[in-house]
Amino acid sequence: MSLISPWRSDFPALSALAAEGQTYLDSAATSQKPQPVLDALLGYYASGAANVHRAQHLPGERATRAFEGTRMRAAQWLNAANPAEILFTRGVTEAINLLAYGLEHLFQPGDEIAISALEHHANLLPWQQLVLRRQLKLVVLPLDDRGLIDLEQARQLIGPRTRLLAVSQLSNVLGRWQPLTELLPLARSQGAITVVDGAQGAVHGRHDVQAMGCDFYTFSSHKLYGPDGVGVLYGRNEALGRLKHWQFGGEMVHTTGYQTADFHGAPLGFEAGTPAIASVIGLGAALDYLGNLEAATIAGHEAALHAKLLAGLGARDGVRLLGAPELALASFSIDGVHSADLAHLLTEQGIAVRAGHHCAMPLMQTLGVQGAVRVSLGLYNNGDDLERFFAALDKALELLR
Ligand code: PMP
């Protein structure tokens, strides 16, 4: 199979990077953007920037309409019951911080928060710090050999003291869908709030938050082929009602005097200050672009690329995969080779991959590795991107071994 992406030419950055001799295989960190997203950004600025939700004038009204249009599209994208269940944040990191502050009042000393051993720092540190502030207990669900949250152990560890479960949908290091279908009902049956980090999961396939049955789901635009600086936090209506306000300022207040105030509910009550207007509009364009593509064709192309990636890594001596990735990426170390040295030699040959701890230091410790190189795929990658990677890998290994 030729493994040529039919969408590659929609992404001007791919040819710009190729002209510089760069092969981009780091889409799990951030993605390149299709032309309609670039057009939406330029279109907003070129036709007249204006603040949203404030101005009566034409540019203000136009910006507000486009901004709220993205909220509607994001609600449809996730199958939220209502656009008011969509909050814009700076990204997944800010969304989880919002939750850790907004839900803090619900926790009593001794209560438990459950996360898994594979969480990105964004879904670890906000909870760890909440645990420290309120004398709670952080329970870490262990993984099995494939890199899946171990359900047997989860059944032992999730209990009546569990007040919240926060887990990743798809690991940014191990590349496996996590067993949310089993985990979320388990937590719900104990009355726990459920939070899903969709930073990686949202990029692969469409997900229905109502069918998933979570209280909160979050993703970042920049990984989903949209602009950076914006993310989405979906909250089920009843769950949003339990959130306390966390950032205070313009547009989130209903009425205020000098001494007291009362605030809007979701979504505006959780979007204090001027939001990332252009980026929100650009995210709408990204969702429109993706919505017009055939999801099954994308999944097929990505699966074929992933199979090629795994076959190539498997054919090389000493390559040790982290877990058993099933899509999107593969992280690996090589016996006797320091991942930083390997990454350096790949970088010198124009291969853009990620090396290090991937913002999951405790996971690296659990797996007993110092660091790993991660190759990650986007819908725009071609088979020959991987061929260039493997040629560079072989050259690097010749030098290092
Ligand atoms: N969770 C996961 C699984 C991620 O991969 C990332 C980004 N690497 C994040 C959270 C944080 O996303 P952001 O930096 O966009 O807030």
GROMACS .gro file of C-alpha atoms and ligand atoms in nm:
model
  417
    1MET     CA    1   0.000   0.000   0.000
    2SER     CA    2   0.130   0.343  -0.090
    3LEU     CA    3   0.031   0.513   0.235
    4ILE     CA    4  -0.017   0.858   0.095
    5SER     CA    5  -0.233   1.095   0.293
    6PRO     CA    6  -0.504   1.251   0.074
    7TRP     CA    7  -0.518   1.542   0.322
    8ARG     CA    8  -0.150   1.634   0.329
    9SER     CA    9  -0.185   1.915   0.078
   10ASP     CA   10  -0.447   2.081   0.303
   11PHE     CA   11  -0.164   2.154   0.549
   12PRO     CA   12   0.076   2.416   0.410
   13ALA     CA   13   0.320   2.360   0.696
   14LEU     CA   14   0.401   2.011   0.574
   15SER     CA   15   0.555   2.134   0.250
   16ALA     CA   16   0.721   2.429   0.428
   17LEU     CA   17   0.881   2.186   0.674
   18ALA     CA   18   0.979   1.947   0.393
   19ALA     CA   19   1.152   2.236   0.214
   20GLU     CA   20   1.365   2.275   0.527
   21GLY     CA   21   1.439   1.904   0.531
   22GLN     CA   22   1.212   1.842   0.829
   23THR     CA   23   0.999   1.532   0.878
   24TYR     CA   24   0.730   1.602   1.134
   25LEU     CA   25   0.650   1.306   1.356
   26ASP     CA   26   0.551   1.488   1.675
   27SER     CA   27   0.178   1.541   1.631
   28ALA     CA   28   0.094   1.410   1.978
   29ALA     CA   29   0.276   1.718   2.112
   30THR     CA   30   0.102   1.955   1.874
   31SER     CA   31  -0.040   1.929   1.526
   32GLN     CA   32   0.000   2.128   1.205
   33LYS     CA   33  -0.303   2.327   1.088
   34PRO     CA   34  -0.511   2.293   0.772
   35GLN     CA   35  -0.564   2.592   0.541
   36PRO     CA   36  -0.923   2.659   0.658
   37VAL     CA   37  -0.792   2.717   1.011
   38LEU     CA   38  -0.529   2.959   0.882
   39ASP     CA   39  -0.799   3.133   0.676
   40ALA     CA   40  -1.027   3.164   0.979
   41LEU     CA   41  -0.750   3.321   1.189
   42LEU     CA   42  -0.652   3.566   0.919
   43GLY     CA   43  -1.015   3.631   0.832
   44TYR     CA   44  -1.099   3.731   1.187
   45TYR     CA   45  -0.806   3.969   1.222
   46ALA     CA   46  -0.829   4.105   0.868
   47SER     CA   47  -1.200   4.180   0.887
   48GLY     CA   48  -1.186   4.356   1.224
   49ALA     CA   49  -1.096   4.221   1.568
   50ALA     CA   50  -1.346   4.293   1.843
   51ASN     CA   51  -1.417   4.173   2.193
   52VAL     CA   52  -1.694   3.922   2.250
   53HIS     CA   53  -2.010   3.944   2.464
   54ARG     CA   54  -1.959   4.314   2.529
   55ALA     CA   55  -1.987   4.534   2.227
   56GLN     CA   56  -2.303   4.638   2.046
   57HIS     CA   57  -2.114   4.735   1.731
   58LEU     CA   58  -2.095   4.530   1.412
   59PRO     CA   59  -1.746   4.383   1.457
   60GLY     CA   60  -1.831   4.291   1.818
   61GLU     CA   61  -2.152   4.126   1.713
   62ARG     CA   62  -1.973   3.937   1.433
   63ALA     CA   63  -1.695   3.816   1.665
   64THR     CA   64  -1.949   3.703   1.927
   65ARG     CA   65  -2.149   3.513   1.667
   66ALA     CA   66  -1.837   3.334   1.538
   67PHE     CA   67  -1.715   3.264   1.892
   68GLU     CA   68  -2.048   3.121   2.005
   69GLY     CA   69  -2.067   2.930   1.677
   70THR     CA   70  -1.762   2.732   1.788
   71ARG     CA   71  -1.935   2.652   2.117
   72MET     CA   72  -2.227   2.506   1.922
   73ARG     CA   73  -1.991   2.308   1.696
   74ALA     CA   74  -1.792   2.176   1.992
   75ALA     CA   75  -2.118   2.069   2.160
   76GLN     CA   76  -2.219   1.885   1.843
   77TRP     CA   77  -1.871   1.738   1.803
   78LEU     CA   78  -1.889   1.579   2.149
   79ASN     CA   79  -2.264   1.523   2.144
   80ALA     CA   80  -2.313   1.738   2.454
   81ALA     CA   81  -2.678   1.788   2.541
   82ASN     CA   82  -2.645   2.165   2.537
   83PRO     CA   83  -2.387   2.425   2.417
   84ALA     CA   84  -2.391   2.573   2.769
   85GLU     CA   85  -2.208   2.256   2.877
   86ILE     CA   86  -1.903   2.367   2.673
   87LEU     CA   87  -1.652   2.592   2.853
   88PHE     CA   88  -1.353   2.741   2.677
   89THR     CA   89  -1.024   2.720   2.865
   90ARG     CA   90  -0.661   2.765   2.759
   91GLY     CA   91  -0.634   2.390   2.712
   92VAL     CA   92  -0.650   2.064   2.902
   93THR     CA   93  -0.405   2.188   3.164
   94GLU     CA   94  -0.620   2.488   3.252
   95ALA     CA   95  -0.939   2.279   3.241
   96ILE     CA   96  -0.806   2.036   3.500
   97ASN     CA   97  -0.679   2.318   3.719
   98LEU     CA   98  -1.025   2.476   3.693
   99LEU     CA   99  -1.177   2.149   3.816
  100ALA     CA  100  -0.926   2.104   4.096
  101TYR     CA  101  -1.011   2.451   4.229
  102GLY     CA  102  -1.378   2.455   4.134
  103LEU     CA  103  -1.453   2.122   4.304
  104GLU     CA  104  -1.224   2.172   4.605
  105HIS     CA  105  -1.512   2.266   4.835
  106LEU     CA  106  -1.662   1.917   4.792
  107PHE     CA  107  -1.369   1.733   4.955
  108GLN     CA  108  -1.321   1.647   5.323
  109PRO     CA  109  -0.992   1.534   5.480
  110GLY     CA  110  -0.944   1.163   5.418
  111ASP     CA  111  -1.145   1.159   5.093
  112GLU     CA  112  -0.977   0.990   4.800
  113ILE     CA  113  -0.901   1.098   4.446
  114ALA     CA  114  -0.814   0.818   4.203
  115ILE     CA  115  -0.594   0.869   3.900
  116SER     CA  116  -0.391   0.616   3.705
  117ALA     CA  117  -0.020   0.546   3.687
  118LEU     CA  118   0.001   0.674   3.330
  119GLU     CA  119  -0.133   1.025   3.373
  120HIS     CA  120   0.025   1.325   3.206
  121HIS     CA  121   0.145   1.584   3.458
  122ALA     CA  122  -0.159   1.792   3.359
  123ASN     CA  123  -0.385   1.523   3.506
  124LEU     CA  124  -0.163   1.454   3.805
  125LEU     CA  125  -0.028   1.777   3.951
  126PRO     CA  126  -0.358   1.969   3.990
  127TRP     CA  127  -0.499   1.670   4.187
  128GLN     CA  128  -0.177   1.612   4.380
  129GLN     CA  129  -0.183   1.976   4.491
  130LEU     CA  130  -0.552   1.958   4.583
  131VAL     CA  131  -0.474   1.648   4.791
  132LEU     CA  132  -0.203   1.842   4.973
  133ARG     CA  133  -0.427   2.145   5.030
  134ARG     CA  134  -0.715   1.941   5.175
  135GLN     CA  135  -0.537   1.643   5.340
  136LEU     CA  136  -0.689   1.396   5.096
  137LYS     CA  137  -0.541   1.074   4.963
  138LEU     CA  138  -0.425   1.026   4.605
  139VAL     CA  139  -0.488   0.669   4.493
  140VAL     CA  140  -0.290   0.560   4.187
  141LEU     CA  141  -0.447   0.283   3.977
  142PRO     CA  142  -0.174   0.049   3.847
  143LEU     CA  143  -0.129  -0.069   3.487
  144ASP     CA  144  -0.103  -0.412   3.333
  145ASP     CA  145   0.177  -0.519   3.095
  146ARG     CA  146   0.003  -0.380   2.789
  147GLY     CA  147  -0.024  -0.034   2.940
  148LEU     CA  148  -0.389  -0.056   3.037
  149ILE     CA  149  -0.531   0.049   3.371
  150ASP     CA  150  -0.569  -0.282   3.553
  151LEU     CA  151  -0.940  -0.334   3.613
  152GLU     CA  152  -0.900  -0.603   3.879
  153GLN     CA  153  -0.692  -0.370   4.089
  154ALA     CA  154  -0.916  -0.075   4.008
  155ARG     CA  155  -1.210  -0.271   4.152
  156GLN     CA  156  -1.017  -0.307   4.477
  157LEU     CA  157  -0.902   0.052   4.491
  158ILE     CA  158  -1.215   0.242   4.391
  159GLY     CA  159  -1.447   0.242   4.690
  160PRO     CA  160  -1.679   0.451   4.904
  161ARG     CA  161  -1.403   0.699   4.992
  162THR     CA  162  -1.335   0.770   4.623
  163ARG     CA  163  -1.482   1.113   4.557
  164LEU     CA  164  -1.332   1.165   4.211
  165LEU     CA  165  -1.174   0.960   3.933
  166ALA     CA  166  -0.960   1.139   3.673
  167VAL     CA  167  -0.811   0.932   3.392
  168SER     CA  168  -0.672   0.969   3.046
  169GLN     CA  169  -0.873   0.834   2.754
  170LEU     CA  170  -0.564   0.757   2.543
  171SER     CA  171  -0.212   0.763   2.686
  172ASN     CA  172   0.035   1.007   2.531
  173VAL     CA  173   0.318   0.763   2.609
  174LEU     CA  174   0.164   0.417   2.574
  175GLY     CA  175  -0.083   0.480   2.292
  176ARG     CA  176  -0.368   0.269   2.423
  177TRP     CA  177  -0.735   0.338   2.474
  178GLN     CA  178  -0.806   0.303   2.842
  179PRO     CA  179  -1.097   0.090   2.967
  180LEU     CA  180  -1.333   0.378   3.039
  181THR     CA  181  -1.641   0.167   2.968
  182GLU     CA  182  -1.565  -0.031   3.282
  183LEU     CA  183  -1.391   0.234   3.491
  184LEU     CA  184  -1.642   0.516   3.470
  185PRO     CA  185  -1.944   0.311   3.590
  186LEU     CA  186  -1.725   0.170   3.868
  187ALA     CA  187  -1.650   0.522   3.993
  188ARG     CA  188  -2.006   0.640   3.938
  189SER     CA  189  -2.146   0.351   4.140
  190GLN     CA  190  -1.947   0.487   4.436
  191GLY     CA  191  -2.085   0.836   4.379
  192ALA     CA  192  -1.751   0.969   4.252
  193ILE     CA  193  -1.718   1.254   4.002
  194THR     CA  194  -1.559   1.137   3.675
  195VAL     CA  195  -1.308   1.338   3.471
  196VAL     CA  196  -1.168   1.223   3.136
  197ASP     CA  197  -0.851   1.375   2.991
  198GLY     CA  198  -0.922   1.360   2.619
  199ALA     CA  199  -0.605   1.545   2.509
  200GLN     CA  200  -0.493   1.251   2.293
  201GLY     CA  201  -0.822   1.064   2.261
  202ALA     CA  202  -1.009   1.355   2.103
  203VAL     CA  203  -0.767   1.352   1.810
  204HIS     CA  204  -0.855   0.999   1.706
  205GLY     CA  205  -1.216   0.939   1.617
  206ARG     CA  206  -1.532   1.103   1.740
  207HIS     CA  207  -1.639   1.061   2.101
  208ASP     CA  208  -1.984   1.094   2.248
  209VAL     CA  209  -1.965   1.230   2.602
  210GLN     CA  210  -2.320   1.128   2.685
  211ALA     CA  211  -2.256   0.769   2.578
  212MET     CA  212  -1.924   0.774   2.765
  213GLY     CA  213  -2.109   0.880   3.077
  214CYS     CA  214  -1.845   1.108   3.226
  215ASP     CA  215  -1.907   1.424   3.426
  216PHE     CA  216  -1.624   1.617   3.263
  217TYR     CA  217  -1.426   1.569   2.940
  218THR     CA  218  -1.151   1.796   2.814
  219PHE     CA  219  -0.937   1.841   2.504
  220SER     CA  220  -0.694   2.098   2.363
  221SER     CA  221  -0.753   2.256   2.024
  222HIS     CA  222  -0.386   2.257   1.925
  223LYS     CA  223  -0.365   1.878   1.914
  224LEU     CA  224  -0.688   1.856   1.713
  225TYR     CA  225  -0.551   2.055   1.417
  226GLY     CA  226  -0.679   2.382   1.564
  227PRO     CA  227  -0.496   2.687   1.701
  228ASP     CA  228  -0.320   2.687   2.037
  229GLY     CA  229  -0.431   2.884   2.341
  230VAL     CA  230  -0.776   2.728   2.362
  231GLY     CA  231  -0.930   2.408   2.487
  232VAL     CA  232  -1.270   2.274   2.565
  233LEU     CA  233  -1.404   2.157   2.898
  234TYR     CA  234  -1.732   1.972   2.865
  235GLY     CA  235  -1.925   1.940   3.188
  236ARG     CA  236  -2.254   1.759   3.234
  237ASN     CA  237  -2.508   2.019   3.337
  238GLU     CA  238  -2.555   1.882   3.692
  239ALA     CA  239  -2.178   1.847   3.736
  240LEU     CA  240  -2.120   2.206   3.625
  241GLY     CA  241  -2.370   2.312   3.889
  242ARG     CA  242  -2.133   2.182   4.159
  243LEU     CA  243  -1.838   2.394   4.043
  244LYS     CA  244  -1.736   2.703   4.238
  245HIS     CA  245  -1.599   2.996   4.046
  246TRP     CA  246  -1.223   3.009   4.033
  247GLN     CA  247  -1.099   3.300   3.823
  248PHE     CA  248  -1.260   3.637   3.869
  249GLY     CA  249  -1.281   3.940   3.644
  250GLY     CA  250  -1.458   4.079   3.343
  251GLU     CA  251  -1.770   3.920   3.195
  252MET     CA  252  -1.805   3.641   3.452
  253VAL     CA  253  -1.991   3.857   3.700
  254HIS     CA  254  -2.361   3.917   3.708
  255THR     CA  255  -2.360   4.211   3.948
  256THR     CA  256  -2.092   4.340   4.179
  257GLY     CA  257  -2.039   4.612   4.434
  258TYR     CA  258  -1.710   4.688   4.608
  259GLN     CA  259  -1.761   4.425   4.876
  260THR     CA  260  -1.963   4.142   4.722
  261ALA     CA  261  -2.065   4.003   4.387
  262ASP     CA  262  -2.273   3.735   4.227
  263PHE     CA  263  -2.160   3.546   3.923
  264HIS     CA  264  -2.286   3.394   3.604
  265GLY     CA  265  -2.319   3.017   3.586
  266ALA     CA  266  -2.158   2.811   3.312
  267PRO     CA  267  -2.027   2.877   3.063
  268LEU     CA  268  -1.956   3.251   3.094
  269GLY     CA  269  -1.902   3.238   3.471
  270PHE     CA  270  -1.597   3.023   3.405
  271GLU     CA  271  -1.452   3.231   3.123
  272ALA     CA  272  -1.324   3.538   3.308
  273GLY     CA  273  -1.154   3.804   3.099
  274THR     CA  274  -1.106   3.830   2.725
  275PRO     CA  275  -1.082   3.480   2.583
  276ALA     CA  276  -0.861   3.361   2.296
  277ILE     CA  277  -1.114   3.489   2.042
  278ALA     CA  278  -0.922   3.415   1.723
  279SER     CA  279  -0.822   3.071   1.846
  280VAL     CA  280  -1.179   2.983   1.940
  281ILE     CA  281  -1.292   3.087   1.592
  282GLY     CA  282  -1.004   2.884   1.445
  283LEU     CA  283  -1.110   2.581   1.648
  284GLY     CA  284  -1.454   2.609   1.489
  285ALA     CA  285  -1.287   2.596   1.147
  286ALA     CA  286  -1.084   2.291   1.252
  287LEU     CA  287  -1.400   2.110   1.363
  288ASP     CA  288  -1.571   2.200   1.035
  289TYR     CA  289  -1.271   2.077   0.840
  290LEU     CA  290  -1.254   1.748   1.029
  291GLY     CA  291  -1.630   1.705   1.021
  292ASN     CA  292  -1.617   1.705   0.641
  293LEU     CA  293  -1.364   1.422   0.627
  294GLU     CA  294  -1.454   1.057   0.638
  295ALA     CA  295  -1.366   0.944   0.992
  296ALA     CA  296  -1.327   0.580   0.886
  297THR     CA  297  -1.085   0.676   0.606
  298ILE     CA  298  -0.872   0.874   0.851
  299ALA     CA  299  -0.874   0.586   1.098
  300GLY     CA  300  -0.772   0.344   0.822
  301HIS     CA  301  -0.486   0.564   0.708
  302GLU     CA  302  -0.362   0.616   1.063
  303ALA     CA  303  -0.388   0.243   1.136
  304ALA     CA  304  -0.181   0.158   0.827
  305LEU     CA  305   0.085   0.412   0.928
  306HIS     CA  306   0.088   0.277   1.280
  307ALA     CA  307   0.130  -0.081   1.159
  308LYS     CA  308   0.426   0.032   0.949
  309LEU     CA  309   0.576   0.210   1.248
  310LEU     CA  310   0.543  -0.096   1.472
  311ALA     CA  311   0.675  -0.332   1.203
  312GLY     CA  312   0.980  -0.114   1.145
  313LEU     CA  313   1.057  -0.082   1.515
  314GLY     CA  314   1.001  -0.455   1.565
  315ALA     CA  315   1.248  -0.536   1.289
  316ARG     CA  316   1.534  -0.355   1.464
  317ASP     CA  317   1.749  -0.518   1.729
  318GLY     CA  318   1.732  -0.389   2.082
  319VAL     CA  319   1.423  -0.172   2.039
  320ARG     CA  320   1.212  -0.186   2.351
  321LEU     CA  321   0.857  -0.056   2.311
  322LEU     CA  322   0.688   0.103   2.610
  323GLY     CA  323   0.368  -0.095   2.653
  324ALA     CA  324   0.186  -0.226   2.348
  325PRO     CA  325   0.064   0.080   2.157
  326GLU     CA  326  -0.247   0.027   1.946
  327LEU     CA  327  -0.266   0.357   1.760
  328ALA     CA  328  -0.125   0.702   1.698
  329LEU     CA  329   0.221   0.667   1.845
  330ALA     CA  330   0.498   0.447   1.975
  331SER     CA  331   0.744   0.525   2.252
  332PHE     CA  332   1.060   0.322   2.272
  333SER     CA  333   1.404   0.296   2.420
  334ILE     CA  334   1.702   0.112   2.275
  335ASP     CA  335   1.920  -0.117   2.479
  336GLY     CA  336   2.252   0.045   2.557
  337VAL     CA  337   2.159   0.378   2.396
  338HIS     CA  338   2.065   0.694   2.584
  339SER     CA  339   1.742   0.835   2.444
  340ALA     CA  340   1.879   1.191   2.456
  341ASP     CA  341   2.174   1.087   2.234
  342LEU     CA  342   1.945   0.914   1.992
  343ALA     CA  343   1.710   1.211   1.983
  344HIS     CA  344   2.003   1.439   1.913
  345LEU     CA  345   2.114   1.234   1.614
  346LEU     CA  346   1.758   1.212   1.481
  347THR     CA  347   1.719   1.589   1.518
  348GLU     CA  348   2.041   1.645   1.325
  349GLN     CA  349   1.891   1.447   1.040
  350GLY     CA  350   1.571   1.653   1.035
  351ILE     CA  351   1.349   1.405   1.213
  352ALA     CA  352   1.115   1.588   1.450
  353VAL     CA  353   1.025   1.343   1.726
  354ARG     CA  354   0.991   1.387   2.100
  355ALA     CA  355   1.238   1.251   2.351
  356GLY     CA  356   1.243   1.256   2.729
  357HIS     CA  357   0.985   1.186   2.996
  358HIS     CA  358   0.682   1.308   2.797
  359CYS     CA  359   0.543   1.494   3.099
  360ALA     CA  360   0.485   1.162   3.273
  361MET     CA  361   0.781   1.131   3.510
  362PRO     CA  362   0.615   0.891   3.756
  363LEU     CA  363   0.516   0.662   3.465
  364MET     CA  364   0.878   0.654   3.346
  365GLN     CA  365   0.985   0.556   3.698
  366THR     CA  366   0.718   0.286   3.708
  367LEU     CA  367   0.838   0.149   3.375
  368GLY     CA  368   1.198   0.167   3.492
  369VAL     CA  369   1.320   0.386   3.205
  370GLN     CA  370   1.503   0.718   3.213
  371GLY     CA  371   1.334   0.844   2.902
  372ALA     CA  372   1.205   0.737   2.566
  373VAL     CA  373   1.178   0.853   2.209
  374ARG     CA  374   0.821   0.894   2.086
  375VAL     CA  375   0.716   0.890   1.722
  376SER     CA  376   0.361   1.018   1.679
  377LEU     CA  377   0.143   1.038   1.372
  378GLY     CA  378  -0.102   1.285   1.227
  379LEU     CA  379  -0.355   1.235   0.951
  380TYR     CA  380  -0.117   1.418   0.715
  381ASN     CA  381   0.176   1.180   0.752
  382ASN     CA  382   0.280   0.961   0.460
  383GLY     CA  383   0.453   0.627   0.464
  384ASP     CA  384   0.773   0.789   0.342
  385ASP     CA  385   0.788   1.007   0.656
  386LEU     CA  386   0.838   0.680   0.842
  387GLU     CA  387   1.089   0.557   0.587
  388ARG     CA  388   1.296   0.870   0.644
  389PHE     CA  389   1.267   0.814   1.017
  390PHE     CA  390   1.388   0.455   0.991
  391ALA     CA  391   1.680   0.551   0.765
  392ALA     CA  392   1.780   0.816   1.019
  393LEU     CA  393   1.735   0.572   1.307
  394ASP     CA  394   1.962   0.315   1.142
  395LYS     CA  395   2.229   0.577   1.079
  396ALA     CA  396   2.207   0.701   1.437
  397LEU     CA  397   2.234   0.349   1.576
  398GLU     CA  398   2.540   0.278   1.361
  399LEU     CA  399   2.708   0.576   1.522
  400LEU     CA  400   2.594   0.498   1.874
  401ARG     CA  401   2.660   0.125   1.891
  402PMP     N1  402  -0.296   1.516   2.883
  402PMP     C1  403  -0.236   1.446   2.786
  402PMP     C2  404  -0.262   1.299   2.776
  402PMP     C3  405  -0.152   1.511   2.696
  402PMP     O1  406  -0.091   1.441   2.601
  402PMP     C4  407  -0.132   1.651   2.709
  402PMP     C5  408  -0.040   1.725   2.615
  402PMP     N2  409   0.084   1.667   2.594
  402PMP     C6  410  -0.197   1.718   2.811
  402PMP     C7  411  -0.279   1.648   2.896
  402PMP     C8  412  -0.183   1.866   2.831
  402PMP     O2  413  -0.237   1.938   2.726
  402PMP     P1  414  -0.209   2.094   2.710
  402PMP     O3  415  -0.061   2.112   2.720
  402PMP     O4  416  -0.263   2.126   2.576
  402PMP     O5  417  -0.282   2.162   2.820
   0.00000   0.00000   0.00000
